[in-house]
PDB file of C-alpha atoms in Angstrom:
ATOM      1  CA  MET A 212     112.646-141.055 -46.657  1.00 37.00           C
ATOM      2  CA  THR A 213     114.814-144.145 -46.219  1.00 49.00           C
ATOM      3  CA  GLU A 214     115.750-146.726 -48.823  1.00 59.00           C
ATOM      4  CA  ALA A 215     115.368-150.444 -48.029  1.00 69.00           C
ATOM      5  CA  ALA A 216     117.272-153.475 -49.269  1.00 95.00           C
ATOM      6  CA  THR A 217     117.920-157.024 -48.034  1.00 98.00           C
ATOM      7  CA  VAL A 218     121.045-158.984 -47.109  1.00 98.00           C
ATOM      8  CA  VAL A 219     121.014-162.152 -49.241  1.00 98.00           C
ATOM      9  CA  GLU A 220     124.541-163.541 -48.767  1.00 98.00           C
ATOM     10  CA  ILE A 221     127.157-163.381 -46.013  1.00 98.00           C
ATOM     11  CA  ARG A 222     130.723-164.493 -46.653  1.00 98.00           C
ATOM     12  CA  ARG A 223     133.639-164.790 -44.248  1.00 98.00           C
ATOM     13  CA  PHE A 224     137.277-165.521 -45.036  1.00 98.00           C
ATOM     14  CA  PRO A 225     139.028-166.924 -41.960  1.00 98.00           C
ATOM     15  CA  VAL A 226     142.360-166.804 -43.828  1.00 98.00           C
ATOM     16  CA  LYS A 227     142.973-163.775 -46.009  1.00 96.00           C
ATOM     17  CA  SER A 228     143.081-164.369 -49.795  1.00 95.00           C
ATOM     18  CA  LEU A 229     141.947-168.007 -49.504  1.00 97.00           C
ATOM     19  CA  LEU A 230     138.497-169.289 -50.398  1.00 97.00           C
ATOM     20  CA  GLY A 231     136.091-168.773 -47.514  1.00 97.00           C
ATOM     21  CA  GLU A 232     132.675-169.818 -46.256  1.00 98.00           C
ATOM     22  CA  ARG A 233     129.054-168.731 -46.576  1.00 98.00           C
ATOM     23  CA  LEU A 234     127.167-168.083 -43.357  1.00 98.00           C
ATOM     24  CA  THR A 235     123.535-167.632 -42.405  1.00 98.00           C
ATOM     25  CA  ALA A 236     124.388-165.232 -39.556  1.00 98.00           C
ATOM     26  CA  VAL A 237     127.445-163.747 -37.873  1.00 98.00           C
ATOM     27  CA  ASP A 238     128.384-161.205 -35.228  1.00 98.00           C
ATOM     28  CA  VAL A 239     129.962-158.009 -36.505  1.00 98.00           C
ATOM     29  CA  GLU A 240     132.449-156.229 -34.236  1.00 97.00           C
ATOM     30  CA  TYR A 241     134.211-152.892 -34.694  1.00 97.00           C
ATOM     31  CA  ARG A 242     136.981-154.818 -36.451  1.00 97.00           C
ATOM     32  CA  GLY A 243     134.500-156.398 -38.880  1.00 97.00           C
ATOM     33  CA  LEU A 244     132.848-159.817 -39.147  1.00 98.00           C
ATOM     34  CA  SER A 245     133.900-162.053 -36.285  1.00 97.00           C
ATOM     35  CA  ASP A 246     137.131-163.857 -37.296  1.00 96.00           C
ATOM     36  CA  ASP A 247     137.079-162.517 -40.857  1.00 97.00           C
ATOM     37  CA  ARG A 248     140.606-162.428 -42.313  1.00 97.00           C
ATOM     38  CA  ARG A 249     142.027-162.875 -38.824  1.00 97.00           C
ATOM     39  CA  TRP A 250     144.829-165.080 -40.210  1.00 98.00           C
ATOM     40  CA  ALA A 251     146.990-164.645 -43.302  1.00 97.00           C
ATOM     41  CA  VAL A 252     149.606-166.536 -45.301  1.00 97.00           C
ATOM     42  CA  ARG A 253     152.941-164.742 -44.921  1.00 96.00           C
ATOM     43  CA  ASP A 254     156.258-164.750 -46.724  1.00 94.00           C
ATOM     44  CA  PRO A 255     159.414-164.911 -44.576  1.00 94.00           C
ATOM     45  CA  ASP A 256     159.719-161.114 -44.901  1.00 93.00           C
ATOM     46  CA  GLY A 257     156.252-160.679 -43.370  1.00 91.00           C
ATOM     47  CA  LYS A 258     154.323-159.641 -46.473  1.00 94.00           C
ATOM     48  CA  LEU A 259     150.780-160.998 -46.671  1.00 95.00           C
ATOM     49  CA  GLY A 260     149.804-163.414 -49.407  1.00 94.00           C
ATOM     50  CA  SER A 261     147.486-161.735 -51.908  1.00 91.00           C
ATOM     51  CA  GLY A 262     146.592-161.428 -55.573  1.00 85.00           C
ATOM     52  CA  LYS A 263     148.711-158.294 -55.952  1.00 84.00           C
ATOM     53  CA  ASN A 264     152.107-156.827 -55.069  1.00 86.00           C
ATOM     54  CA  THR A 265     152.116-153.747 -52.831  1.00 88.00           C
ATOM     55  CA  ARG A 266     154.034-152.462 -49.827  1.00 89.00           C
ATOM     56  CA  ARG A 267     152.006-154.823 -47.593  1.00 90.00           C
ATOM     57  CA  PHE A 268     151.028-157.648 -49.951  1.00 92.00           C
ATOM     58  CA  ARG A 269     152.846-160.182 -52.098  1.00 93.00           C
ATOM     59  CA  ARG A 270     151.203-161.877 -55.044  1.00 93.00           C
ATOM     60  CA  MET A 271     151.066-165.636 -54.465  1.00 94.00           C
ATOM     61  CA  PRO A 272     149.497-167.648 -57.285  1.00 92.00           C
ATOM     62  CA  GLY A 273     147.602-170.643 -55.965  1.00 94.00           C
ATOM     63  CA  LEU A 274     146.023-169.082 -52.886  1.00 95.00           C
ATOM     64  CA  LEU A 275     142.557-169.458 -54.389  1.00 95.00           C
ATOM     65  CA  ASP A 276     143.096-173.215 -54.652  1.00 95.00           C
ATOM     66  CA  LEU A 277     143.052-173.327 -50.830  1.00 97.00           C
ATOM     67  CA  ARG A 278     140.136-172.796 -48.471  1.00 97.00           C
ATOM     68  CA  GLY A 279     139.939-171.457 -44.935  1.00 98.00           C
ATOM     69  CA  ARG A 280     137.169-172.733 -42.660  1.00 97.00           C
ATOM     70  CA  SER A 281     136.162-171.717 -39.164  1.00 96.00           C
ATOM     71  CA  ALA A 282     136.949-174.184 -36.387  1.00 96.00           C
ATOM     72  CA  VAL A 283     137.722-174.219 -32.667  1.00 95.00           C
ATOM     73  CA  PRO A 284     140.208-173.261 -31.323  1.00 96.00           C
ATOM     74  CA  VAL A 285     141.649-171.976 -34.637  1.00 97.00           C
ATOM     75  CA  PRO A 286     140.522-172.102 -38.289  1.00 97.00           C
ATOM     76  CA  ILE A 287     141.622-174.890 -40.614  1.00 98.00           C
ATOM     77  CA  VAL A 288     143.095-174.763 -44.098  1.00 98.00           C
ATOM     78  CA  GLU A 289     141.907-177.265 -46.691  1.00 97.00           C
ATOM     79  CA  LEU A 290     144.273-178.181 -49.511  1.00 97.00           C
ATOM     80  CA  PRO A 291     143.140-179.199 -53.015  1.00 93.00           C
ATOM     81  CA  ASP A 292     143.881-182.856 -52.225  1.00 94.00           C
ATOM     82  CA  GLY A 293     141.491-182.772 -49.268  1.00 95.00           C
ATOM     83  CA  ARG A 294     144.037-182.611 -46.470  1.00 96.00           C
ATOM     84  CA  VAL A 295     143.196-180.218 -43.642  1.00 97.00           C
ATOM     85  CA  PHE A 296     145.455-178.563 -41.089  1.00 98.00           C
ATOM     86  CA  PRO A 297     144.922-176.133 -38.223  1.00 98.00           C
ATOM     87  CA  VAL A 298     146.335-172.750 -39.198  1.00 98.00           C
ATOM     88  CA  ASP A 299     148.856-172.876 -36.334  1.00 97.00           C
ATOM     89  CA  ASP A 300     150.265-176.292 -37.327  1.00 97.00           C
ATOM     90  CA  PRO A 301     153.834-176.041 -38.744  1.00 96.00           C
ATOM     91  CA  THR A 302     153.195-179.250 -40.717  1.00 96.00           C
ATOM     92  CA  GLY A 303     150.292-177.464 -42.377  1.00 96.00           C
ATOM     93  CA  HIS A 304     152.487-174.453 -43.114  1.00 97.00           C
ATOM     94  CA  ALA A 305     154.924-176.723 -44.927  1.00 97.00           C
ATOM     95  CA  ALA A 306     152.089-178.348 -46.880  1.00 97.00           C
ATOM     96  CA  VAL A 307     150.659-174.959 -47.873  1.00 97.00           C
ATOM     97  CA  GLY A 308     154.147-173.804 -48.883  1.00 97.00           C
ATOM     98  CA  ALA A 309     154.583-176.903 -51.044  1.00 97.00           C
ATOM     99  CA  ALA A 310     151.226-176.224 -52.711  1.00 96.00           C
ATOM    100  CA  LEU A 311     152.250-172.626 -53.405  1.00 96.00           C
ATOM    101  CA  GLY A 312     155.837-173.434 -54.348  1.00 96.00           C
ATOM    102  CA  ARG A 313     157.354-171.114 -51.736  1.00 96.00           C
ATOM    103  CA  GLN A 314     158.199-170.970 -48.055  1.00 96.00           C
ATOM    104  CA  VAL A 315     155.334-169.533 -46.000  1.00 97.00           C
ATOM    105  CA  THR A 316     153.794-169.461 -42.558  1.00 97.00           C
ATOM    106  CA  ILE A 317     150.222-168.690 -41.499  1.00 98.00           C
ATOM    107  CA  ALA A 318     150.055-166.038 -38.806  1.00 96.00           C
ATOM    108  CA  PRO A 319     147.341-164.207 -36.874  1.00 97.00           C
ATOM    109  CA  GLU A 320     146.690-160.496 -37.092  1.00 95.00           C
ATOM    110  CA  VAL A 321     148.635-158.488 -34.532  1.00 92.00           C
ATOM    111  CA  ASP A 322     148.618-154.703 -34.828  1.00 88.00           C
ATOM    112  CA  VAL A 323     147.627-153.910 -38.425  1.00 88.00           C
ATOM    113  CA  PRO A 324     144.301-155.322 -39.731  1.00 89.00           C
ATOM    114  CA  HIS A 325     144.568-157.787 -42.582  1.00 92.00           C
ATOM    115  CA  HIS A 326     141.738-156.158 -44.560  1.00 91.00           C
ATOM    116  CA  ASP A 327     142.736-154.589 -47.860  1.00 86.00           C
ATOM    117  CA  GLU A 328     140.899-151.329 -47.224  1.00 90.00           C
ATOM    118  CA  GLY A 329     138.379-151.557 -44.405  1.00 93.00           C
ATOM    119  CA  PRO A 330     136.482-153.766 -41.938  1.00 97.00           C
ATOM    120  CA  VAL A 331     133.318-154.683 -43.892  1.00 98.00           C
ATOM    121  CA  SER A 332     132.867-154.944 -47.648  1.00 98.00           C
ATOM    122  CA  LEU A 333     129.564-155.075 -49.497  1.00 98.00           C
ATOM    123  CA  ILE A 334     128.233-155.318 -53.031  1.00 98.00           C
ATOM    124  CA  THR A 335     124.726-155.159 -54.497  1.00 98.00           C
ATOM    125  CA  THR A 336     122.707-157.311 -56.867  1.00 98.00           C
ATOM    126  CA  ALA A 337     121.965-154.175 -58.888  1.00 97.00           C
ATOM    127  CA  ALA A 338     125.657-153.619 -59.558  1.00 98.00           C
ATOM    128  CA  LEU A 339     126.118-157.282 -60.471  1.00 98.00           C
ATOM    129  CA  GLY A 340     123.224-156.859 -62.888  1.00 97.00           C
ATOM    130  CA  ARG A 341     124.958-153.888 -64.475  1.00 97.00           C
ATOM    131  CA  LEU A 342     128.159-155.886 -64.907  1.00 97.00           C
ATOM    132  CA  ALA A 343     126.119-158.678 -66.502  1.00 97.00           C
ATOM    133  CA  GLU A 344     124.741-156.153 -68.991  1.00 97.00           C
ATOM    134  CA  LEU A 345     128.242-154.913 -69.793  1.00 97.00           C
ATOM    135  CA  THR A 346     129.881-158.340 -70.114  1.00 96.00           C
ATOM    136  CA  GLY A 347     126.942-160.168 -71.656  1.00 95.00           C
ATOM    137  CA  GLU A 348     126.838-162.925 -69.035  1.00 95.00           C
ATOM    138  CA  PRO A 349     125.886-163.381 -65.357  1.00 95.00           C
ATOM    139  CA  VAL A 350     128.574-162.419 -62.854  1.00 96.00           C
ATOM    140  CA  GLU A 351     128.986-164.513 -59.721  1.00 97.00           C
ATOM    141  CA  PRO A 352     129.152-162.449 -56.513  1.00 97.00           C
ATOM    142  CA  ALA A 353     131.810-164.799 -55.102  1.00 97.00           C
ATOM    143  CA  ARG A 354     134.380-163.275 -57.456  1.00 97.00           C
ATOM    144  CA  PHE A 355     134.399-160.082 -55.384  1.00 97.00           C
ATOM    145  CA  ARG A 356     134.922-161.751 -52.000  1.00 97.00           C
ATOM    146  CA  ALA A 357     132.608-159.256 -50.310  1.00 98.00           C
ATOM    147  CA  ASN A 358     131.278-159.838 -46.805  1.00 98.00           C
ATOM    148  CA  LEU A 359     127.715-158.848 -47.660  1.00 98.00           C
ATOM    149  CA  LEU A 360     125.661-159.151 -50.825  1.00 98.00           C
ATOM    150  CA  VAL A 361     122.684-156.812 -50.648  1.00 98.00           C
ATOM    151  CA  ASP A 362     119.646-157.293 -52.856  1.00 98.00           C
ATOM    152  CA  VAL A 363     118.650-154.009 -54.485  1.00 97.00           C
ATOM    153  CA  PRO A 364     116.133-153.972 -57.382  1.00 93.00           C
ATOM    154  CA  GLY A 365     117.183-152.902 -60.851  1.00 92.00           C
ATOM    155  CA  THR A 366     120.679-152.416 -62.257  1.00 92.00           C
ATOM    156  CA  GLY A 367     123.322-149.756 -61.867  1.00 95.00           C
ATOM    157  CA  PHE A 368     125.516-148.785 -58.928  1.00 97.00           C
ATOM    158  CA  PRO A 369     123.078-147.624 -56.228  1.00 96.00           C
ATOM    159  CA  GLU A 370     125.640-148.215 -53.499  1.00 97.00           C
ATOM    160  CA  ASP A 371     127.634-145.233 -54.744  1.00 97.00           C
ATOM    161  CA  ASP A 372     124.867-143.036 -53.318  1.00 95.00           C
ATOM    162  CA  TRP A 373     125.311-144.646 -49.885  1.00 96.00           C
ATOM    163  CA  LEU A 374     128.598-142.848 -49.236  1.00 96.00           C
ATOM    164  CA  GLY A 375     128.078-140.357 -46.437  1.00 90.00           C
ATOM    165  CA  ARG A 376     124.937-142.152 -45.221  1.00 95.00           C
ATOM    166  CA  ASP A 377     124.683-144.671 -42.398  1.00 96.00           C
ATOM    167  CA  LEU A 378     123.298-148.160 -43.046  1.00 97.00           C
ATOM    168  CA  ARG A 379     121.176-149.882 -40.406  1.00 96.00           C
ATOM    169  CA  VAL A 380     121.318-153.653 -40.849  1.00 97.00           C
ATOM    170  CA  GLY A 381     118.909-155.838 -38.912  1.00 96.00           C
ATOM    171  CA  ALA A 382     118.067-154.830 -35.366  1.00 94.00           C
ATOM    172  CA  ASP A 383     121.348-153.387 -34.111  1.00 96.00           C
ATOM    173  CA  LEU A 384     124.191-153.261 -36.624  1.00 98.00           C
ATOM    174  CA  VAL A 385     125.079-149.871 -38.128  1.00 98.00           C
ATOM    175  CA  LEU A 386     127.676-149.497 -40.900  1.00 98.00           C
ATOM    176  CA  ARG A 387     129.158-146.316 -42.327  1.00 97.00           C
ATOM    177  CA  PRO A 388     130.380-146.607 -45.953  1.00 97.00           C
ATOM    178  CA  GLN A 389     133.716-144.862 -46.415  1.00 97.00           C
ATOM    179  CA  ALA A 390     134.762-145.389 -50.043  1.00 97.00           C
ATOM    180  CA  ARG A 391     134.278-147.407 -53.179  1.00 98.00           C
ATOM    181  CA  GLN A 392     136.360-150.596 -53.112  1.00 97.00           C
ATOM    182  CA  THR A 393     139.343-150.792 -55.457  1.00 95.00           C
ATOM    183  CA  ARG A 394     139.602-154.057 -57.391  1.00 94.00           C
ATOM    184  CA  CYS A 395     142.554-156.116 -58.619  1.00 90.00           C
ATOM    185  CA  VAL A 396     143.267-159.175 -60.777  1.00 89.00           C
ATOM    186  CA  MET A 397     141.750-161.551 -58.216  1.00 91.00           C
ATOM    187  CA  ILE A 398     138.236-160.948 -59.577  1.00 95.00           C
ATOM    188  CA  ASP A 399     139.289-162.510 -62.897  1.00 94.00           C
ATOM    189  CA  GLN A 400     141.164-165.472 -61.459  1.00 92.00           C
ATOM    190  CA  PRO A 401     139.705-168.984 -61.203  1.00 93.00           C
ATOM    191  CA  GLN A 402     138.455-169.720 -57.691  1.00 92.00           C
ATOM    192  CA  GLY A 403     136.620-172.759 -56.428  1.00 87.00           C
ATOM    193  CA  ASP A 404     134.202-173.854 -59.144  1.00 90.00           C
ATOM    194  CA  LEU A 405     134.543-170.564 -61.032  1.00 94.00           C
ATOM    195  CA  PRO A 406     136.804-170.570 -64.115  1.00 94.00           C
ATOM    196  CA  GLU A 407     139.057-167.714 -65.158  1.00 93.00           C
ATOM    197  CA  HIS A 408     136.972-164.787 -66.402  1.00 94.00           C
ATOM    198  CA  GLY A 409     139.406-162.467 -68.123  1.00 89.00           C
ATOM    199  CA  ALA A 410     137.152-159.463 -68.717  1.00 93.00           C
ATOM    200  CA  LEU A 411     135.842-158.349 -65.333  1.00 96.00           C
ATOM    201  CA  LEU A 412     138.715-156.120 -64.221  1.00 96.00           C
ATOM    202  CA  ARG A 413     138.848-154.442 -67.623  1.00 96.00           C
ATOM    203  CA  THR A 414     135.092-153.838 -67.517  1.00 97.00           C
ATOM    204  CA  VAL A 415     135.222-152.446 -63.978  1.00 97.00           C
ATOM    205  CA  ALA A 416     138.124-150.207 -64.987  1.00 97.00           C
ATOM    206  CA  GLU A 417     136.386-148.878 -68.091  1.00 97.00           C
ATOM    207  CA  HIS A 418     132.967-148.309 -66.552  1.00 97.00           C
ATOM    208  CA  HIS A 419     133.520-147.701 -62.847  1.00 97.00           C
ATOM    209  CA  GLY A 420     137.012-146.389 -62.220  1.00 97.00           C
ATOM    210  CA  MET A 421     138.515-149.747 -61.140  1.00 97.00           C
ATOM    211  CA  THR A 422     136.087-149.931 -58.196  1.00 98.00           C
ATOM    212  CA  PHE A 423     133.162-152.191 -57.351  1.00 98.00           C
ATOM    213  CA  GLY A 424     131.203-152.195 -54.110  1.00 98.00           C
ATOM    214  CA  LEU A 425     131.999-150.300 -50.921  1.00 98.00           C
ATOM    215  CA  TRP A 426     133.937-150.763 -47.741  1.00 98.00           C
ATOM    216  CA  ALA A 427     132.456-149.557 -44.477  1.00 98.00           C
ATOM    217  CA  THR A 428     133.395-149.036 -40.855  1.00 97.00           C
ATOM    218  CA  VAL A 429     131.264-150.314 -37.972  1.00 98.00           C
ATOM    219  CA  VAL A 430     129.450-147.588 -36.034  1.00 97.00           C
ATOM    220  CA  ARG A 431     127.477-149.966 -33.827  1.00 97.00           C
ATOM    221  CA  PRO A 432     128.271-153.685 -33.557  1.00 98.00           C
ATOM    222  CA  GLY A 433     125.545-156.280 -33.881  1.00 98.00           C
ATOM    223  CA  GLN A 434     124.537-159.462 -35.622  1.00 98.00           C
ATOM    224  CA  VAL A 435     123.730-159.704 -39.326  1.00 98.00           C
ATOM    225  CA  ALA A 436     121.690-162.563 -40.792  1.00 98.00           C
ATOM    226  CA  VAL A 437     120.565-163.531 -44.265  1.00 98.00           C
ATOM    227  CA  GLY A 438     117.171-161.916 -44.808  1.00 98.00           C
ATOM    228  CA  ASP A 439     117.911-158.882 -42.644  1.00 98.00           C
ATOM    229  CA  PRO A 440     116.693-155.557 -44.020  1.00 97.00           C
ATOM    230  CA  LEU A 441     119.348-152.988 -44.790  1.00 98.00           C
ATOM    231  CA  VAL A 442     118.042-149.447 -44.446  1.00 96.00           C
ATOM    232  CA  VAL A 443     119.921-146.550 -45.982  1.00 94.00           C
ATOM    233  CA  LEU A 444     119.375-143.650 -43.628  1.00 93.00           C
ATOM    234  CA  PRO A 445     118.852-140.088 -44.848  1.00 85.00           C
ATOM    235  CA  ALA A 446     121.941-137.997 -45.552  1.00 79.00           C
ATOM    236  CA  GLY A 447     123.037-136.166 -42.431  1.00 69.00           C
ATOM    237  CA  ARG A 448     121.408-138.601 -40.009  1.00 73.00           C
ATOM    238  CA  ARG A 449     124.123-140.255 -37.981  1.00 73.00           C
ATOM    239  CA  GLU A 450     123.652-143.274 -35.753  1.00 71.00           C
ATOM    240  CA  SER A 451     125.723-144.007 -32.679  1.00 64.00           C
TER     241      SER A 451
END
């Protein structure tokens, strides 16, 4: 027997670690959502702007005050004062650097994907419901910056059971969950209209091993749209 759920939100982040955009539909390639996190803010040493410090990433406070939006031929960055710049405009780089208080550029992905862990990230309404029970207040899905929000009845972490099982989304797209997604301080930080939270990361750490949601690879590309059914295929059944 299969399990069914529904895609209720799609989010894309044209520039990694900036605010992004909600979509009604998007093509999904082997790399992930079309143009998702294709560009990134970079320090002069090449590290990517992020909410954390690692071998690849450098923590840059203020990134979530900026927004990346899709445009042709390249995305644009919107600053808090309303100014907008194409991501390949050196004047925009200087303006973003001034907003962040550091020298930066904005560069496209070359060899190594900009994703933290994998091509497509997803969370469920059931898991958000469980966090609401634990924290005593509703939890906005935007805090987790996932590509897909999937409506699943009830509360808990049903997506944990999707590991090792293919997901058929809409008519063509097939995803293969690989691991639970590790979380960092960004889920607590203010972003857009959301104020600082302060308790989410601690709650996720105490009750779910510092993880929330899944990341998946793309087995078969296709389009995903809000309202598409997501079918969890039986264990052992592989799509191609």
